[in-house]
Amino acid sequence: MLWVAIIGLVMTVAALALAARRVLFLYKLAVVGPPAPERIEYARNNVGAEVKAQLVEVLGQKKLLKWTPSGVAHFFVMWAFFILLTVYIEAYGAIIQGAITGRANFHIPIIGTWPVLGFLQDFIAVACLLGLVAFTVIRIKNSPKRLGRGSRFSGSHLGGAWLVLFMIFNIIWTLFLARAAAVNTGNFPYESGAFASEAVASILPSSHLLEEIALLLHIGFMLVFLVIVVNSKHLHIFTAPLNVMFSRRPDAMGAAPEMRIDGKVVDFEDEDLDGDRLGRGKIEDTTWKGFLDFYTCTECGRCQSQCPAWNTDKPLSPKMLILDQRDHAFAVAPYLMMSEEQRAHQGQDVLALLEKPLVGEDGVIHPDVLWSCTNCGACVEQCPVDIEHIDHILDMRRYQVMVESNFPSEAGVMVKNLENKGNPWGMSEMKRADWIEELDFEVQLIDEKLGEDVEYLFWVGCAGALEDRAKKTTKAVAELLHIAGVKFAVLGPMEACTGDPARRLGMEFLFNMLAQQNIETLNEAGVKKIVATCPHCFNTLANEYPQLGGTYEVVHHTQLLAKLVDEGKLVPVTPIEEKITYHDPCFLGRHNKVYSQPRDIMAKVPGVKTQEMHRHKDRGFCCGAGGARMWMEERLGKRINTERVDEALTTDPDTISTACPFCLVMLGDSINEKKNSGEAKETLEVVDVSQLLIKSVKGEPVEAS
Ligand code: SF4
Ligand code: SF4
C-alpha cells in the first residue's frame, strides 16, 4: 500500500498547490478595488441574521427550491459535497493506514462504523447521481440551441457546465467502486447500512489491487475537480456562503446602496470631494464585494429568465452584466496587479485593455444595457447566490451621470425639472394642492407643525398631486381615510419629489439635495407616521431617508386600508361583479414584500373575482417605469408595458388593478393602444385598489384611470 499512499499524497499536494495559487490570484484581484467596510461591519454586528441566512439560503437552499426540479436536484448535489467529505476522510485514512500497517481498514473514530453514516453516505451519493440525471435533462430541455434567447442558459459557458457534471459523475462512480472493493476485501468500516456499496460489491471480484486503484481514482477525480472548480463558475461552491454573508440585508432590495468612495459615504458638502471618483467607471473601481459577485455567479440564468428587459428583446441580461464584467476583470487582472512601472512597459494593446471604460459603445457594458434596467429587482430576487445586480447598475449609472454627464437626453428634462421645480413634470409647486379642491370635505394642509390630533402625514407624491390618473387614487385614499375617521394632513406645496427618479438614474447629488430638503420639512413639522400611495415614495421614505437621518413609520396606502377594512372602519358593501387581475408594483412587492394587503382588500369587496396572472407576487413582471425608465424613451424591443398588458389579457379581465401611480400610467397607456387596435375590450380599465374600495364602500362608480 505504500505506493498508493505516495501517489495519493503527491497528487494531493500538487492539486492543493494549484488550487491555492488560483485562490491567491482571486484574492489579490478582489482587493485591487476600494474597500467595503460596511459589509464586514454589518456581518460582525448581526451574527444572528447571518447565521439564519446561512441556514436558510445556503444549507436550506430556499431560493433554489422555488425552482422545484432543479432546486431539488441542486439540494441533493450540494448536500452530497458535505456528507461525502466523510468518505474522503475514510479514503485518506485508508491509504495512510494501509501504508503504515499494511491494512486499509480505517474508520473515522467514534462514528466511523455506525451503519447510519454508511447508509447516509450511500443515500446521498445515489441522490447525487439522480441529481446529475435531472441536471442533464434540464440542460438539454433548456438548451440555447432549442430555445435560443428564451433559454436561461443562453450566453452561459456551456462546456464548463458539462465538464463539471461529468467530473461529479466520475467522483460518484469511483466512490462506489472504492467502497464496493473495500466491502469485498473486508476493509469496509460498515457492516450494514451501505446498501448501494454492498449491491455493487456483489458483482465485483474481491481484489486488493482493485481497491487500491479505485481509491486512487476516487481521490484523483476529486483533486482534478477541485482544480477545475477554483478555475470555473463552480467556484460558487466556496464563494456562495461568503457572498450570502456579505450581501446587503435583508435582500439587497428596497433602499439603493449609499454611494461611497474608499468605503466612506460620500458627503457632497465636503470641499475635498474628488468628483471624478463618483460611482464606477473602470473595473478596478469595483469593491471586493463586487468581485465576489463575479466569482459567485453560477451562470444559471435565473435572473435573465425573469428580467423584463431581456424578456422584451432588449440587450440587457443581468447575468451577462455580471459575466461581461467578470470576463473583463480576468482579462486585465495580470496587469492590474502590476506596479505602475511594470505597466508602463506594456504594449499598446494592453494599455488599451486597461483603459477600456466599464460603460461605453466600446466599453465592457454597452450603454443600451445600462439604461434598459428598470430596477425591478426580479434578478436580485431570483439569484440563488445573492448577487446584487441593481447595486452594480446604480454604481455604473452614477459614474455615467455625475462624472461623464452621459445619459439618455430625455431624462435630462426630468433632472432639470427636479432641480428647478421639485417635481419631474416641471409644474408649479402651487398646483400640488389642487386635487383638494375637488373633494367635498376639508383636508388639512400643514403650515409649519403637524396638529396634535393628526395621526398620519399623507405623502401625496408628485404623480399623486399632478398627474390626472394618479390624482384619482389620491382622492380615493383621502376620502377613505376621511370615512374611516383617520386624521391626516398633507404638505401641499411644501412637499417635493422624494428624489427616487434622480437616485435611480444615478444622480445621487440631486437625490441628496431633495431628500435633505424633505427631511428638514418633515422633521420641522414633527412628522412621525407617513402614509404614501406611490411605492417609489414609500420605498424612499421608509428605506432610504434613514440613510440621511430621516426616520419615520411609513406605510403604503394598501397596508393602511387593509387594516382599516379589517378593523371594520371601512366596510365594502356594494358588490362589484368584475373579474379583476392584480398587477404587483415592483417597489411595493419585490422591494418591500407587500403582496397580501392589496389582495386582501379586493377579497373583501363583494362580487370581485380575482384571477392571478402567470407572473405575480415575487415573480411579478415590471410595468417598465422603474429605475427612472418612466422618463426615458423605450426604443428597443417590445414595450414592457405592452408585454405586461398582453399577459393581463390572457386572464380576460374586466379590470386590471394595481397600487402604484406609475403602473397606472404605463398599463393605462398600453390598454388605450390595445383598445384602439381592437385587442382589448372598450370597457377594460386599470384602477388603483383604493378606487375599487371606495366604489364598494360608497356605492359610487369607479373613476377609470
Ligand atoms: S432590476 Fe429588473 S430590469 Fe434591471 S436587470 Fe434586474 S431584472 Fe432586469
Ligand atoms: S447572477 Fe445569480 S441568477 Fe443570474 S446567472 Fe448568476 S447565479 Fe444565476
PDB file of N, CA and C and ligand atoms in Angstrom, residues 303-304 306-310 316-319 321 369-370 372-380 389-390 393 397 586 590-591 622 629 640, ligand 1:
ATOM      1  N   CYS A 303     -31.820  34.859 -13.231  1.00  0.00           N
ATOM      2  CA  CYS A 303     -32.020  36.312 -13.282  1.00  0.00           C
ATOM      3  C   CYS A 303     -32.465  36.728 -14.682  1.00  0.00           C
ATOM      4  N   GLN A 304     -31.757  36.207 -15.666  1.00  0.00           N
ATOM      5  CA  GLN A 304     -32.047  36.554 -17.063  1.00  0.00           C
ATOM      6  C   GLN A 304     -33.487  36.164 -17.429  1.00  0.00           C
ATOM      7  N   GLN A 306     -36.054  36.135 -15.731  1.00  0.00           N
ATOM      8  CA  GLN A 306     -37.103  36.957 -15.111  1.00  0.00           C
ATOM      9  C   GLN A 306     -36.999  38.428 -15.499  1.00  0.00           C
ATOM     10  N   CYS A 307     -35.939  38.806 -16.155  1.00  0.00           N
ATOM     11  CA  CYS A 307     -35.690  40.232 -16.411  1.00  0.00           C
ATOM     12  C   CYS A 307     -36.661  40.778 -17.462  1.00  0.00           C
ATOM     13  N   PRO A 308     -37.396  41.833 -17.136  1.00  0.00           N
ATOM     14  CA  PRO A 308     -38.342  42.375 -18.121  1.00  0.00           C
ATOM     15  C   PRO A 308     -37.646  42.937 -19.357  1.00  0.00           C
ATOM     16  N   ALA A 309     -36.423  43.450 -19.160  1.00  0.00           N
ATOM     17  CA  ALA A 309     -35.701  43.992 -20.323  1.00  0.00           C
ATOM     18  C   ALA A 309     -35.334  42.846 -21.269  1.00  0.00           C
ATOM     19  N   TRP A 310     -34.760  41.789 -20.711  1.00  0.00           N
ATOM     20  CA  TRP A 310     -34.367  40.644 -21.539  1.00  0.00           C
ATOM     21  C   TRP A 310     -35.587  40.016 -22.209  1.00  0.00           C
ATOM     22  N   LEU A 316     -30.167  44.042 -22.410  1.00  0.00           N
ATOM     23  CA  LEU A 316     -29.771  43.798 -21.015  1.00  0.00           C
ATOM     24  C   LEU A 316     -30.119  42.383 -20.555  1.00  0.00           C
ATOM     25  N   SER A 317     -29.085  41.665 -20.135  1.00  0.00           N
ATOM     26  CA  SER A 317     -29.294  40.433 -19.383  1.00  0.00           C
ATOM     27  C   SER A 317     -28.531  40.626 -18.089  1.00  0.00           C
ATOM     28  N   PRO A 318     -29.198  40.510 -16.938  1.00  0.00           N
ATOM     29  CA  PRO A 318     -28.468  40.701 -15.670  1.00  0.00           C
ATOM     30  C   PRO A 318     -27.334  39.703 -15.508  1.00  0.00           C
ATOM     31  N   LYS A 319     -27.528  38.500 -16.074  1.00  0.00           N
ATOM     32  CA  LYS A 319     -26.455  37.500 -15.988  1.00  0.00           C
ATOM     33  C   LYS A 319     -25.240  37.975 -16.780  1.00  0.00           C
ATOM     34  N   LEU A 321     -24.507  40.932 -17.616  1.00  0.00           N
ATOM     35  CA  LEU A 321     -23.946  42.132 -16.981  1.00  0.00           C
ATOM     36  C   LEU A 321     -22.851  41.730 -15.984  1.00  0.00           C
ATOM     37  N   VAL A 369     -27.437  48.587 -22.543  1.00  0.00           N
ATOM     38  CA  VAL A 369     -27.611  47.595 -21.479  1.00  0.00           C
ATOM     39  C   VAL A 369     -27.880  48.326 -20.172  1.00  0.00           C
ATOM     40  N   LEU A 370     -27.026  49.294 -19.902  1.00  0.00           N
ATOM     41  CA  LEU A 370     -27.122  50.003 -18.617  1.00  0.00           C
ATOM     42  C   LEU A 370     -28.463  50.726 -18.455  1.00  0.00           C
ATOM     43  N   SER A 372     -31.289  50.138 -19.902  1.00  0.00           N
ATOM     44  CA  SER A 372     -32.523  49.345 -20.081  1.00  0.00           C
ATOM     45  C   SER A 372     -33.099  48.871 -18.752  1.00  0.00           C
ATOM     46  N   CYS A 373     -32.352  49.025 -17.689  1.00  0.00           N
ATOM     47  CA  CYS A 373     -32.781  48.435 -16.415  1.00  0.00           C
ATOM     48  C   CYS A 373     -33.864  49.268 -15.733  1.00  0.00           C
ATOM     49  N   THR A 374     -34.904  48.582 -15.263  1.00  0.00           N
ATOM     50  CA  THR A 374     -35.991  49.262 -14.556  1.00  0.00           C
ATOM     51  C   THR A 374     -35.844  49.155 -13.037  1.00  0.00           C
ATOM     52  N   ASN A 375     -34.737  48.592 -12.596  1.00  0.00           N
ATOM     53  CA  ASN A 375     -34.513  48.402 -11.148  1.00  0.00           C
ATOM     54  C   ASN A 375     -35.623  47.575 -10.508  1.00  0.00           C
ATOM     55  N   CYS A 376     -36.247  46.704 -11.299  1.00  0.00           N
ATOM     56  CA  CYS A 376     -37.428  45.992 -10.799  1.00  0.00           C
ATOM     57  C   CYS A 376     -37.081  44.966  -9.721  1.00  0.00           C
ATOM     58  N   GLY A 377     -35.834  44.522  -9.687  1.00  0.00           N
ATOM     59  CA  GLY A 377     -35.406  43.604  -8.626  1.00  0.00           C
ATOM     60  C   GLY A 377     -35.688  42.141  -8.912  1.00  0.00           C
ATOM     61  N   ALA A 378     -36.226  41.831 -10.099  1.00  0.00           N
ATOM     62  CA  ALA A 378     -36.532  40.417 -10.394  1.00  0.00           C
ATOM     63  C   ALA A 378     -35.257  39.580 -10.381  1.00  0.00           C
ATOM     64  N   CYS A 379     -34.162  40.162 -10.860  1.00  0.00           N
ATOM     65  CA  CYS A 379     -32.895  39.425 -10.909  1.00  0.00           C
ATOM     66  C   CYS A 379     -32.379  39.144  -9.499  1.00  0.00           C
ATOM     67  N   VAL A 380     -32.392  40.171  -8.671  1.00  0.00           N
ATOM     68  CA  VAL A 380     -31.865  40.023  -7.307  1.00  0.00           C
ATOM     69  C   VAL A 380     -32.718  39.017  -6.536  1.00  0.00           C
ATOM     70  N   HIS A 389     -27.318  42.747  -8.588  1.00  0.00           N
ATOM     71  CA  HIS A 389     -27.243  43.378  -9.910  1.00  0.00           C
ATOM     72  C   HIS A 389     -27.564  44.869  -9.851  1.00  0.00           C
ATOM     73  N   ILE A 390     -28.585  45.228  -9.069  1.00  0.00           N
ATOM     74  CA  ILE A 390     -29.006  46.637  -9.057  1.00  0.00           C
ATOM     75  C   ILE A 390     -27.878  47.519  -8.527  1.00  0.00           C
ATOM     76  N   ILE A 393     -25.540  48.153 -11.309  1.00  0.00           N
ATOM     77  CA  ILE A 393     -26.113  49.066 -12.303  1.00  0.00           C
ATOM     78  C   ILE A 393     -26.097  50.504 -11.771  1.00  0.00           C
ATOM     79  N   ARG A 397     -24.254  53.709 -13.330  1.00  0.00           N
ATOM     80  CA  ARG A 397     -25.054  54.878 -13.725  1.00  0.00           C
ATOM     81  C   ARG A 397     -24.530  56.137 -13.040  1.00  0.00           C
ATOM     82  N   CYS A 586     -43.416  46.681  -8.633  1.00  0.00           N
ATOM     83  CA  CYS A 586     -42.137  46.094  -8.167  1.00  0.00           C
ATOM     84  C   CYS A 586     -41.660  46.698  -6.845  1.00  0.00           C
ATOM     85  N   ARG A 590     -41.815  43.164  -4.745  1.00  0.00           N
ATOM     86  CA  ARG A 590     -40.465  42.606  -4.548  1.00  0.00           C
ATOM     87  C   ARG A 590     -39.587  43.435  -3.618  1.00  0.00           C
ATOM     88  N   HIS A 591     -39.621  44.762  -3.800  1.00  0.00           N
ATOM     89  CA  HIS A 591     -38.706  45.580  -2.998  1.00  0.00           C
ATOM     90  C   HIS A 591     -39.138  45.690  -1.536  1.00  0.00           C
ATOM     91  N   CYS A 622     -42.508  43.669 -14.304  1.00  0.00           N
ATOM     92  CA  CYS A 622     -42.479  45.133 -14.216  1.00  0.00           C
ATOM     93  C   CYS A 622     -43.410  45.789 -15.253  1.00  0.00           C
ATOM     94  N   ARG A 629     -36.904  54.769 -15.702  1.00  0.00           N
ATOM     95  CA  ARG A 629     -37.269  54.465 -17.084  1.00  0.00           C
ATOM     96  C   ARG A 629     -38.542  55.217 -17.490  1.00  0.00           C
ATOM     97  N   ILE A 640     -42.308  47.189 -22.539  1.00  0.00           N
ATOM     98  CA  ILE A 640     -42.530  46.325 -21.368  1.00  0.00           C
ATOM     99  C   ILE A 640     -43.995  46.396 -20.920  1.00  0.00           C
TER     100      ILE A 640
HETATM  101  S1  SF4 B   1     -33.516  45.025 -11.968  1.00  0.00           S
HETATM  102 FE1  SF4 B   1     -35.087  44.186 -13.365  1.00  0.00          FE
HETATM  103  S2  SF4 B   1     -34.683  45.220 -15.321  1.00  0.00           S
HETATM  104 FE2  SF4 B   1     -32.843  45.504 -14.052  1.00  0.00          FE
HETATM  105  S3  SF4 B   1     -31.517  43.831 -14.626  1.00  0.00           S
HETATM  106 FE3  SF4 B   1     -32.670  43.148 -12.854  1.00  0.00          FE
HETATM  107  S4  SF4 B   1     -34.431  42.081 -13.698  1.00  0.00           S
HETATM  108 FE4  SF4 B   1     -33.549  43.280 -15.374  1.00  0.00          FE
END
